[in-house]
């Protein structure tokens, strides 16, 4: 047994390579369960390890500077970082090596947070971490410099969605000299902003903001707009995507209200239509399909307001129960007198607003609609929107009393808390309820002129049951992601548990999807207000322009590589390949004869290794994950367990 152990140690020797191991405490996330100092001492004794150090946060500037210093002083020439998941910080540490003047692929990552400290405790955690670090160090000693795959890139970006985020992204990209195509599924630009009256807390007219932004987009020569358009096909890779887009004619529209708006003089490019948006480019005369060659794609597919279930707070059952978007549109139409607001020609003397409808839903308390899931997240903008609406009612129609029923008031952001303070000054009455004791909406049979009665246990008065007569109940509905399941499946997009598209990292890569070249803008990612959506769109535009500015893109080199000396052209690899166009057999001259060899198209290769597993001649390897490197890792694991 001792001889086997010594033989394995010799096999994983570093052959002169100097490996540095850097272990992160992760602020206690790791060190609370893993004995980091013992792990560091064990790493120092591993074959080929020249330096082993710890730091509270390896991803911090001091942590990275520690690595750079060791590299530049010649103490190490290979790096292992033992910390959190590589999906979070692999890019960070590759950049660290680059800043030190080293090849970024002379780096290996050991995940000792998600794979160790979050699932193991005590001695077991330290032992597993020791094994993982030993394996990573053994692989690092076998690493060779790699070069990224350089591919020409199309200097063009496609923005899917023509709402406020899509327009902002398109404007910013075009201002940087990058041609843009906007693919919008409706005849209008502007999205939900077009349905607003004023924007809080600035009180700017939404139509003014939207018209100004849309005009910049419409008048820019580098922006092409496709209305009534949907993406129906997708292929390619970062820098070289091909989208198939279906264009629908005006006559195919099935929304009567939209048709009427267009027919009432809104067909002209650039006209503003209240509650609909800005008309973009001309609509096609017949259904057609076009192809767009593009280098990057920005998703600005937006959100949809939560649709209350039938009977939820009386919605659908009581005519006088409506949603906040409906109420905002009705108020913008300006019906009523200087005293009482009128809705459908009826005076509204008592107005009730109920918060958190379709947001912060709790399993066991709330019921999801058939085929839907509960929205457990906070939609963030509803409180401010409700308070702004209440203030407008009180300032314009002083005879209308406003009652707000809430679980928590969350007026985040600059200038938003003032909305709450102003509502208090405007004598808006607040009632706080627990999620388990939601307000009840019933027909009012108490002899009042108000048709509805709102009953609630008010926690502000220590659970006293209060009844408020209401002429109108407004439900402050939350945000839900738009229905883009076709795009999710077509492009294999990651979706969070909340249904919104999921970024790589909320702080380090907040507008990027894992698929290179695909970016996020606005409320397709999460509930946001207008300012946040526009900022996210600008961030996506900066990322896209930086990606395409050089005219080429660089892809990670972790792709299959064929050894032509070993390849006998069996074709097993081609049959096993999981990617289209990544592997094929070609005829190669071998003296007077032609022989068949496998050839890899790096841009299409997934780096999955399926071809490696089936090659009878061991003629294929994945760069950065070769069989030799795997063997070194396995030997290190066995040696560690045997020690």
CSV table of C-alpha atoms in Angstrom, one decimal, residues 104-462:
chain,number,residue,atom,x,y,z
A,104,UNK,CA,-5.0,33.9,-17.3
A,105,UNK,CA,-5.5,30.2,-17.8
A,106,UNK,CA,-2.7,29.2,-15.4
A,107,UNK,CA,-5.4,29.2,-12.7
A,108,UNK,CA,-7.5,26.6,-11.0
A,109,UNK,CA,-10.5,27.1,-8.7
A,110,UNK,CA,-11.5,25.0,-5.6
A,111,UNK,CA,-15.0,25.6,-4.4
A,112,UNK,CA,-14.9,25.2,-0.7
A,113,UNK,CA,-17.9,27.2,0.2
A,114,UNK,CA,-20.9,25.8,-1.7
A,115,UNK,CA,-19.3,22.3,-1.9
A,116,UNK,CA,-17.9,22.3,1.6
A,117,UNK,CA,-18.8,24.8,4.3
A,118,UNK,CA,-22.4,25.2,3.2
A,119,UNK,CA,-23.0,21.4,3.3
A,120,UNK,CA,-20.5,20.0,5.9
A,121,UNK,CA,-19.5,20.9,9.4
A,122,UNK,CA,-16.5,20.3,11.7
A,123,UNK,CA,-13.9,17.8,10.8
A,124,UNK,CA,-15.7,16.5,7.8
A,125,UNK,CA,-15.7,20.0,6.2
A,126,UNK,CA,-11.9,20.5,6.7
A,127,UNK,CA,-11.2,17.0,5.4
A,128,UNK,CA,-13.2,17.5,2.2
A,129,UNK,CA,-11.7,21.0,1.7
A,130,UNK,CA,-8.2,19.5,2.0
A,131,UNK,CA,-9.0,16.9,-0.6
A,132,UNK,CA,-10.5,19.4,-3.1
A,133,UNK,CA,-7.5,21.8,-2.7
A,134,UNK,CA,-5.1,18.9,-3.2
A,135,UNK,CA,-6.8,17.9,-6.4
A,136,UNK,CA,-6.9,21.5,-7.6
A,137,UNK,CA,-3.2,21.9,-6.9
A,138,UNK,CA,-2.4,18.7,-8.8
A,139,UNK,CA,-4.3,19.9,-11.8
A,140,UNK,CA,-2.7,23.4,-11.6
A,141,UNK,CA,0.7,21.8,-11.9
A,142,UNK,CA,-0.4,20.3,-15.2
A,143,UNK,CA,-1.8,23.5,-16.6
A,144,UNK,CA,-0.3,25.0,-19.8
A,145,UNK,CA,-0.8,28.5,-21.2
A,146,UNK,CA,-3.9,28.8,-23.4
A,147,UNK,CA,-5.0,31.5,-25.8
A,148,UNK,CA,-8.6,32.7,-26.2
A,149,UNK,CA,-10.3,31.9,-29.4
A,150,UNK,CA,-10.5,35.1,-31.5
A,151,UNK,CA,-13.5,35.4,-33.8
A,152,UNK,CA,-14.6,38.3,-36.0
A,153,UNK,CA,-17.7,40.1,-34.6
A,154,UNK,CA,-20.6,41.8,-36.3
A,155,UNK,CA,-20.7,45.4,-35.1
A,156,UNK,CA,-24.4,45.4,-34.5
A,157,UNK,CA,-26.8,44.9,-31.5
A,158,UNK,CA,-30.4,43.7,-31.5
A,159,UNK,CA,-32.6,45.0,-28.7
A,160,UNK,CA,-35.7,42.8,-28.0
A,161,UNK,CA,-38.4,45.1,-26.6
A,162,UNK,CA,-39.2,48.7,-27.3
A,163,UNK,CA,-40.2,49.9,-23.8
A,164,UNK,CA,-38.3,52.5,-21.9
A,165,UNK,CA,-35.3,50.2,-21.3
A,166,UNK,CA,-35.1,49.1,-24.9
A,167,UNK,CA,-35.3,52.7,-26.2
A,168,UNK,CA,-32.6,53.8,-23.7
A,169,UNK,CA,-30.3,50.9,-24.6
A,170,UNK,CA,-30.8,51.6,-28.4
A,171,UNK,CA,-30.1,55.3,-28.0
A,172,UNK,CA,-26.9,54.7,-26.0
A,173,UNK,CA,-25.6,52.1,-28.4
A,174,UNK,CA,-26.3,54.2,-31.5
A,175,UNK,CA,-24.6,57.2,-29.8
A,176,UNK,CA,-21.4,55.0,-29.6
A,177,UNK,CA,-21.6,54.4,-33.4
A,178,UNK,CA,-23.1,50.8,-33.1
A,179,UNK,CA,-26.0,50.1,-35.4
A,180,UNK,CA,-29.1,48.8,-33.5
A,181,UNK,CA,-32.3,46.9,-34.4
A,182,UNK,CA,-35.3,47.2,-32.1
A,183,UNK,CA,-37.6,44.2,-32.3
A,184,UNK,CA,-41.0,45.2,-30.7
A,185,UNK,CA,-43.9,42.8,-30.6
A,186,UNK,CA,-46.6,45.6,-30.6
A,187,UNK,CA,-47.2,48.5,-33.0
A,188,UNK,CA,-46.0,51.0,-30.4
A,189,UNK,CA,-42.8,52.0,-28.5
A,190,UNK,CA,-42.8,53.0,-24.9
A,191,UNK,CA,-44.3,50.0,-23.1
A,192,UNK,CA,-45.9,50.7,-19.7
A,193,UNK,CA,-44.5,54.2,-19.4
A,194,UNK,CA,-47.0,55.2,-22.1
A,195,UNK,CA,-49.8,54.3,-19.7
A,196,UNK,CA,-48.7,56.6,-16.9
A,197,UNK,CA,-49.7,60.2,-16.4
A,198,UNK,CA,-46.9,61.7,-14.2
A,199,UNK,CA,-43.7,60.2,-12.9
A,200,UNK,CA,-42.9,60.4,-9.2
A,201,UNK,CA,-41.2,62.1,-7.5
A,202,UNK,CA,-40.3,64.6,-10.2
A,203,UNK,CA,-44.0,65.0,-11.4
A,204,UNK,CA,-42.8,65.1,-15.0
A,205,UNK,CA,-45.3,64.1,-17.6
A,206,UNK,CA,-44.6,60.5,-18.7
A,207,UNK,CA,-45.6,61.5,-22.3
A,208,UNK,CA,-43.0,64.2,-22.3
A,209,UNK,CA,-40.2,61.8,-21.2
A,210,UNK,CA,-41.3,59.1,-23.6
A,211,UNK,CA,-41.8,61.4,-26.6
A,212,UNK,CA,-38.3,63.0,-26.1
A,213,UNK,CA,-36.6,59.6,-25.8
A,214,UNK,CA,-38.6,58.1,-28.7
A,215,UNK,CA,-37.8,61.0,-30.9
A,216,UNK,CA,-34.1,60.5,-30.3
A,217,UNK,CA,-34.4,56.9,-31.3
A,218,UNK,CA,-36.7,57.4,-34.3
A,219,UNK,CA,-34.5,60.1,-35.8
A,220,UNK,CA,-31.2,58.2,-35.4
A,221,UNK,CA,-30.0,56.8,-38.7
A,222,UNK,CA,-28.2,53.8,-37.0
A,223,UNK,CA,-31.4,52.5,-35.4
A,224,UNK,CA,-33.9,50.3,-37.3
A,225,UNK,CA,-37.3,49.6,-35.7
A,226,UNK,CA,-39.3,46.5,-36.4
A,227,UNK,CA,-42.9,46.7,-34.9
A,228,UNK,CA,-45.3,43.8,-34.7
A,229,UNK,CA,-42.2,41.6,-34.7
A,230,UNK,CA,-41.2,38.5,-32.9
A,231,UNK,CA,-38.0,36.5,-32.7
A,232,UNK,CA,-38.8,33.0,-34.1
A,233,UNK,CA,-35.3,31.6,-34.7
A,234,UNK,CA,-31.9,31.9,-33.1
A,235,UNK,CA,-28.4,30.5,-33.8
A,236,UNK,CA,-24.8,31.4,-33.5
A,237,UNK,CA,-22.5,32.6,-30.8
A,238,UNK,CA,-21.3,35.9,-29.3
A,239,UNK,CA,-20.3,38.3,-32.0
A,240,UNK,CA,-22.0,36.2,-34.7
A,241,UNK,CA,-25.7,35.6,-33.9
A,242,UNK,CA,-28.4,35.1,-36.5
A,243,UNK,CA,-32.0,36.0,-35.5
A,244,UNK,CA,-35.1,35.1,-37.6
A,245,UNK,CA,-37.8,37.7,-37.0
A,246,UNK,CA,-41.4,37.3,-38.0
A,247,UNK,CA,-43.2,40.6,-39.0
A,248,UNK,CA,-47.0,40.7,-38.7
A,249,UNK,CA,-49.1,43.1,-40.9
A,250,UNK,CA,-51.5,45.7,-39.5
A,251,UNK,CA,-54.5,43.7,-40.6
A,252,UNK,CA,-53.5,40.8,-38.4
A,253,UNK,CA,-53.9,42.7,-35.1
A,254,UNK,CA,-56.6,41.2,-32.9
A,255,UNK,CA,-56.7,44.0,-30.2
A,256,UNK,CA,-59.7,46.1,-31.0
A,257,UNK,CA,-58.6,49.0,-28.8
A,258,UNK,CA,-55.1,49.0,-30.4
A,259,UNK,CA,-56.7,49.0,-33.9
A,260,UNK,CA,-58.9,51.9,-33.1
A,261,UNK,CA,-55.9,53.9,-31.8
A,262,UNK,CA,-54.0,53.2,-35.0
A,263,UNK,CA,-57.0,54.0,-37.2
A,264,UNK,CA,-57.6,57.3,-35.4
A,265,UNK,CA,-54.6,59.0,-37.1
A,266,UNK,CA,-51.8,57.2,-35.3
A,267,UNK,CA,-50.3,55.4,-38.2
A,268,UNK,CA,-47.8,58.1,-38.9
A,269,UNK,CA,-44.3,57.4,-37.7
A,270,UNK,CA,-43.5,59.2,-34.5
A,271,UNK,CA,-47.0,60.2,-33.3
A,272,UNK,CA,-47.7,59.8,-29.6
A,273,UNK,CA,-50.8,57.9,-28.6
A,274,UNK,CA,-52.0,58.3,-25.0
A,275,UNK,CA,-52.0,55.0,-23.1
A,276,UNK,CA,-50.4,53.2,-26.0
A,277,UNK,CA,-47.1,54.7,-26.9
A,278,UNK,CA,-45.1,56.0,-29.8
A,279,UNK,CA,-45.7,54.5,-33.3
A,280,UNK,CA,-42.4,53.2,-34.5
A,281,UNK,CA,-41.5,52.2,-38.1
A,282,UNK,CA,-44.1,51.4,-40.7
A,283,UNK,CA,-46.0,48.2,-40.2
A,284,UNK,CA,-45.5,45.5,-42.9
A,285,UNK,CA,-48.2,44.9,-45.5
A,286,UNK,CA,-48.0,41.1,-45.2
A,287,UNK,CA,-46.5,38.5,-42.9
A,288,UNK,CA,-42.8,38.3,-43.7
A,289,UNK,CA,-39.7,36.8,-42.1
A,290,UNK,CA,-36.4,38.5,-42.1
A,291,UNK,CA,-32.9,37.6,-40.9
A,292,UNK,CA,-30.8,39.8,-38.6
A,293,UNK,CA,-27.0,39.3,-38.3
A,294,UNK,CA,-26.0,40.7,-35.0
A,295,UNK,CA,-23.1,40.7,-32.5
A,296,UNK,CA,-25.0,40.9,-29.2
A,297,UNK,CA,-28.6,40.8,-28.0
A,298,UNK,CA,-30.1,43.0,-25.3
A,299,UNK,CA,-33.3,41.7,-23.6
A,300,UNK,CA,-35.6,44.5,-22.7
A,301,UNK,CA,-38.8,42.4,-22.7
A,302,UNK,CA,-40.3,44.2,-19.7
A,303,UNK,CA,-43.0,43.1,-17.3
A,304,UNK,CA,-46.8,42.7,-17.1
A,305,UNK,CA,-49.0,43.9,-14.2
A,306,UNK,CA,-50.3,41.2,-11.9
A,307,UNK,CA,-53.8,40.1,-13.0
A,308,UNK,CA,-55.8,39.4,-9.8
A,309,UNK,CA,-57.7,36.2,-9.8
A,310,UNK,CA,-61.5,36.3,-10.0
A,311,UNK,CA,-62.8,37.2,-6.6
A,312,UNK,CA,-59.5,38.3,-5.2
A,313,UNK,CA,-60.4,41.2,-3.0
A,314,UNK,CA,-63.7,41.2,-5.0
A,315,UNK,CA,-62.0,41.7,-8.3
A,316,UNK,CA,-64.2,40.7,-11.2
A,317,UNK,CA,-67.1,40.1,-8.8
A,318,UNK,CA,-67.5,43.7,-7.8
A,319,UNK,CA,-67.6,46.3,-10.5
A,320,UNK,CA,-66.1,48.9,-8.2
A,321,UNK,CA,-62.8,46.9,-7.6
A,322,UNK,CA,-60.1,47.8,-10.2
A,323,UNK,CA,-56.3,47.7,-10.4
A,324,UNK,CA,-54.0,50.6,-9.9
A,325,UNK,CA,-53.0,50.8,-13.6
A,326,UNK,CA,-56.6,51.1,-14.5
A,327,UNK,CA,-57.1,53.8,-11.9
A,328,UNK,CA,-54.1,55.8,-13.1
A,329,UNK,CA,-55.4,55.8,-16.6
A,330,UNK,CA,-58.9,56.9,-15.5
A,331,UNK,CA,-57.4,59.7,-13.4
A,332,UNK,CA,-55.3,60.9,-16.3
A,333,UNK,CA,-58.5,61.2,-18.4
A,334,UNK,CA,-59.5,64.0,-16.0
A,335,UNK,CA,-63.1,63.1,-15.3
A,336,UNK,CA,-64.6,64.7,-12.2
A,337,UNK,CA,-64.9,68.1,-10.5
A,338,UNK,CA,-62.6,70.2,-8.4
A,339,UNK,CA,-64.1,68.5,-5.3
A,340,UNK,CA,-64.8,64.8,-5.8
A,341,UNK,CA,-63.2,62.5,-8.3
A,342,UNK,CA,-65.6,60.8,-10.7
A,343,UNK,CA,-65.1,57.3,-12.0
A,344,UNK,CA,-67.5,56.2,-14.7
A,345,UNK,CA,-69.6,59.3,-14.0
A,346,UNK,CA,-70.0,58.4,-10.4
A,347,UNK,CA,-68.6,60.5,-7.6
A,348,UNK,CA,-65.9,58.8,-5.5
A,349,UNK,CA,-66.1,60.1,-2.0
A,350,UNK,CA,-64.3,57.2,-0.3
A,351,UNK,CA,-61.4,55.6,-2.1
A,352,UNK,CA,-59.6,52.5,-0.7
A,353,UNK,CA,-56.2,51.4,-1.9
A,354,UNK,CA,-54.9,47.9,-1.0
A,355,UNK,CA,-51.2,47.2,-1.2
A,356,UNK,CA,-49.2,44.1,-2.0
A,357,UNK,CA,-51.7,42.5,-4.4
A,358,UNK,CA,-49.8,39.9,-6.3
A,359,UNK,CA,-46.6,40.6,-4.4
A,360,UNK,CA,-45.0,39.1,-1.2
A,361,UNK,CA,-47.4,36.2,-1.4
A,362,UNK,CA,-46.9,33.5,1.3
A,363,UNK,CA,-47.3,29.8,0.7
A,364,UNK,CA,-50.2,28.5,2.8
A,365,UNK,CA,-51.8,31.9,3.1
A,366,UNK,CA,-52.2,32.9,-0.6
A,367,UNK,CA,-53.3,30.7,-3.4
A,368,UNK,CA,-51.7,30.8,-6.8
A,369,UNK,CA,-53.8,30.9,-10.0
A,370,UNK,CA,-54.1,27.7,-11.9
A,371,UNK,CA,-50.8,27.0,-13.7
A,372,UNK,CA,-49.1,29.8,-11.9
A,373,UNK,CA,-46.7,30.1,-8.9
A,374,UNK,CA,-46.8,32.5,-6.0
A,375,UNK,CA,-45.0,35.8,-6.3
A,376,UNK,CA,-43.0,35.8,-3.1
A,377,UNK,CA,-40.9,38.8,-4.0
A,378,UNK,CA,-41.6,42.5,-3.4
A,379,UNK,CA,-42.5,44.4,-6.6
A,380,UNK,CA,-40.8,47.4,-5.0
A,381,UNK,CA,-42.5,50.2,-7.0
A,382,UNK,CA,-46.2,49.6,-5.9
A,383,UNK,CA,-46.0,51.5,-2.6
A,384,UNK,CA,-44.6,54.7,-4.2
A,385,UNK,CA,-47.1,54.4,-7.1
A,386,UNK,CA,-50.0,54.0,-4.7
A,387,UNK,CA,-48.9,57.0,-2.6
A,388,UNK,CA,-48.3,59.1,-5.7
A,389,UNK,CA,-51.8,58.2,-6.9
A,390,UNK,CA,-53.3,59.0,-3.5
A,391,UNK,CA,-51.6,62.4,-3.4
A,392,UNK,CA,-52.8,63.3,-6.9
A,393,UNK,CA,-56.4,62.4,-5.8
A,394,UNK,CA,-56.2,64.5,-2.7
A,395,UNK,CA,-54.6,67.5,-4.4
A,396,UNK,CA,-57.0,67.5,-7.3
A,397,UNK,CA,-60.2,66.3,-5.6
A,398,UNK,CA,-60.2,67.3,-2.0
A,399,UNK,CA,-63.7,65.9,-1.4
A,400,UNK,CA,-62.4,62.4,-2.1
A,401,UNK,CA,-61.2,60.7,1.0
A,402,UNK,CA,-58.4,58.1,0.6
A,403,UNK,CA,-57.7,55.1,2.8
A,404,UNK,CA,-54.5,53.0,2.3
A,405,UNK,CA,-54.4,49.4,3.6
A,406,UNK,CA,-50.9,48.1,3.7
A,407,UNK,CA,-48.6,45.4,5.2
A,408,UNK,CA,-45.4,47.5,5.1
A,409,UNK,CA,-44.7,50.8,3.3
A,410,UNK,CA,-41.5,50.5,1.3
A,411,UNK,CA,-40.8,53.8,-0.4
A,412,UNK,CA,-37.1,53.2,-1.3
A,413,UNK,CA,-35.1,55.6,-3.5
A,414,UNK,CA,-34.3,59.3,-3.6
A,415,UNK,CA,-37.4,61.5,-3.1
A,416,UNK,CA,-39.7,58.5,-2.5
A,417,UNK,CA,-40.1,58.8,1.3
A,418,UNK,CA,-41.4,62.3,0.8
A,419,UNK,CA,-44.4,60.8,-1.0
A,420,UNK,CA,-45.3,59.1,2.3
A,421,UNK,CA,-44.9,62.2,4.3
A,422,UNK,CA,-46.9,64.2,1.8
A,423,UNK,CA,-49.7,61.6,1.9
A,424,UNK,CA,-49.8,62.0,5.7
A,425,UNK,CA,-50.1,65.8,5.2
A,426,UNK,CA,-52.8,65.3,2.7
A,427,UNK,CA,-54.8,63.4,5.4
A,428,UNK,CA,-54.6,60.0,3.7
A,429,UNK,CA,-55.6,57.5,6.4
A,430,UNK,CA,-53.4,54.4,6.8
A,431,UNK,CA,-54.4,51.0,8.1
A,432,UNK,CA,-51.8,48.2,8.6
A,433,UNK,CA,-52.8,44.6,8.3
A,434,UNK,CA,-51.0,41.2,8.7
A,435,UNK,CA,-50.7,38.9,5.7
A,436,UNK,CA,-52.8,36.3,7.4
A,437,UNK,CA,-55.6,38.9,8.1
A,438,UNK,CA,-56.2,40.5,4.7
A,439,UNK,CA,-58.9,43.1,4.2
A,440,UNK,CA,-62.3,41.7,3.2
A,441,UNK,CA,-64.2,43.4,0.5
A,442,UNK,CA,-68.0,42.9,0.7
A,443,UNK,CA,-71.2,44.6,-0.5
A,444,UNK,CA,-72.2,47.3,1.9
A,445,UNK,CA,-75.6,46.7,3.4
A,446,UNK,CA,-75.2,49.2,6.2
A,447,UNK,CA,-77.3,51.9,4.6
A,448,UNK,CA,-74.3,54.0,3.4
A,449,UNK,CA,-74.2,55.4,-0.1
A,450,UNK,CA,-70.9,53.6,-0.7
A,451,UNK,CA,-71.5,50.2,-2.4
A,452,UNK,CA,-68.6,48.4,-0.8
A,453,UNK,CA,-67.3,47.8,2.7
A,454,UNK,CA,-63.7,47.1,3.6
A,455,UNK,CA,-63.1,45.3,6.9
A,456,UNK,CA,-59.7,45.0,8.3
A,457,UNK,CA,-57.9,44.2,11.6
A,458,UNK,CA,-55.7,47.3,12.0
A,459,UNK,CA,-52.4,46.5,13.8
A,460,UNK,CA,-51.9,50.2,14.3
A,461,UNK,CA,-54.8,50.1,16.8
A,462,UNK,CA,-53.7,46.8,18.3
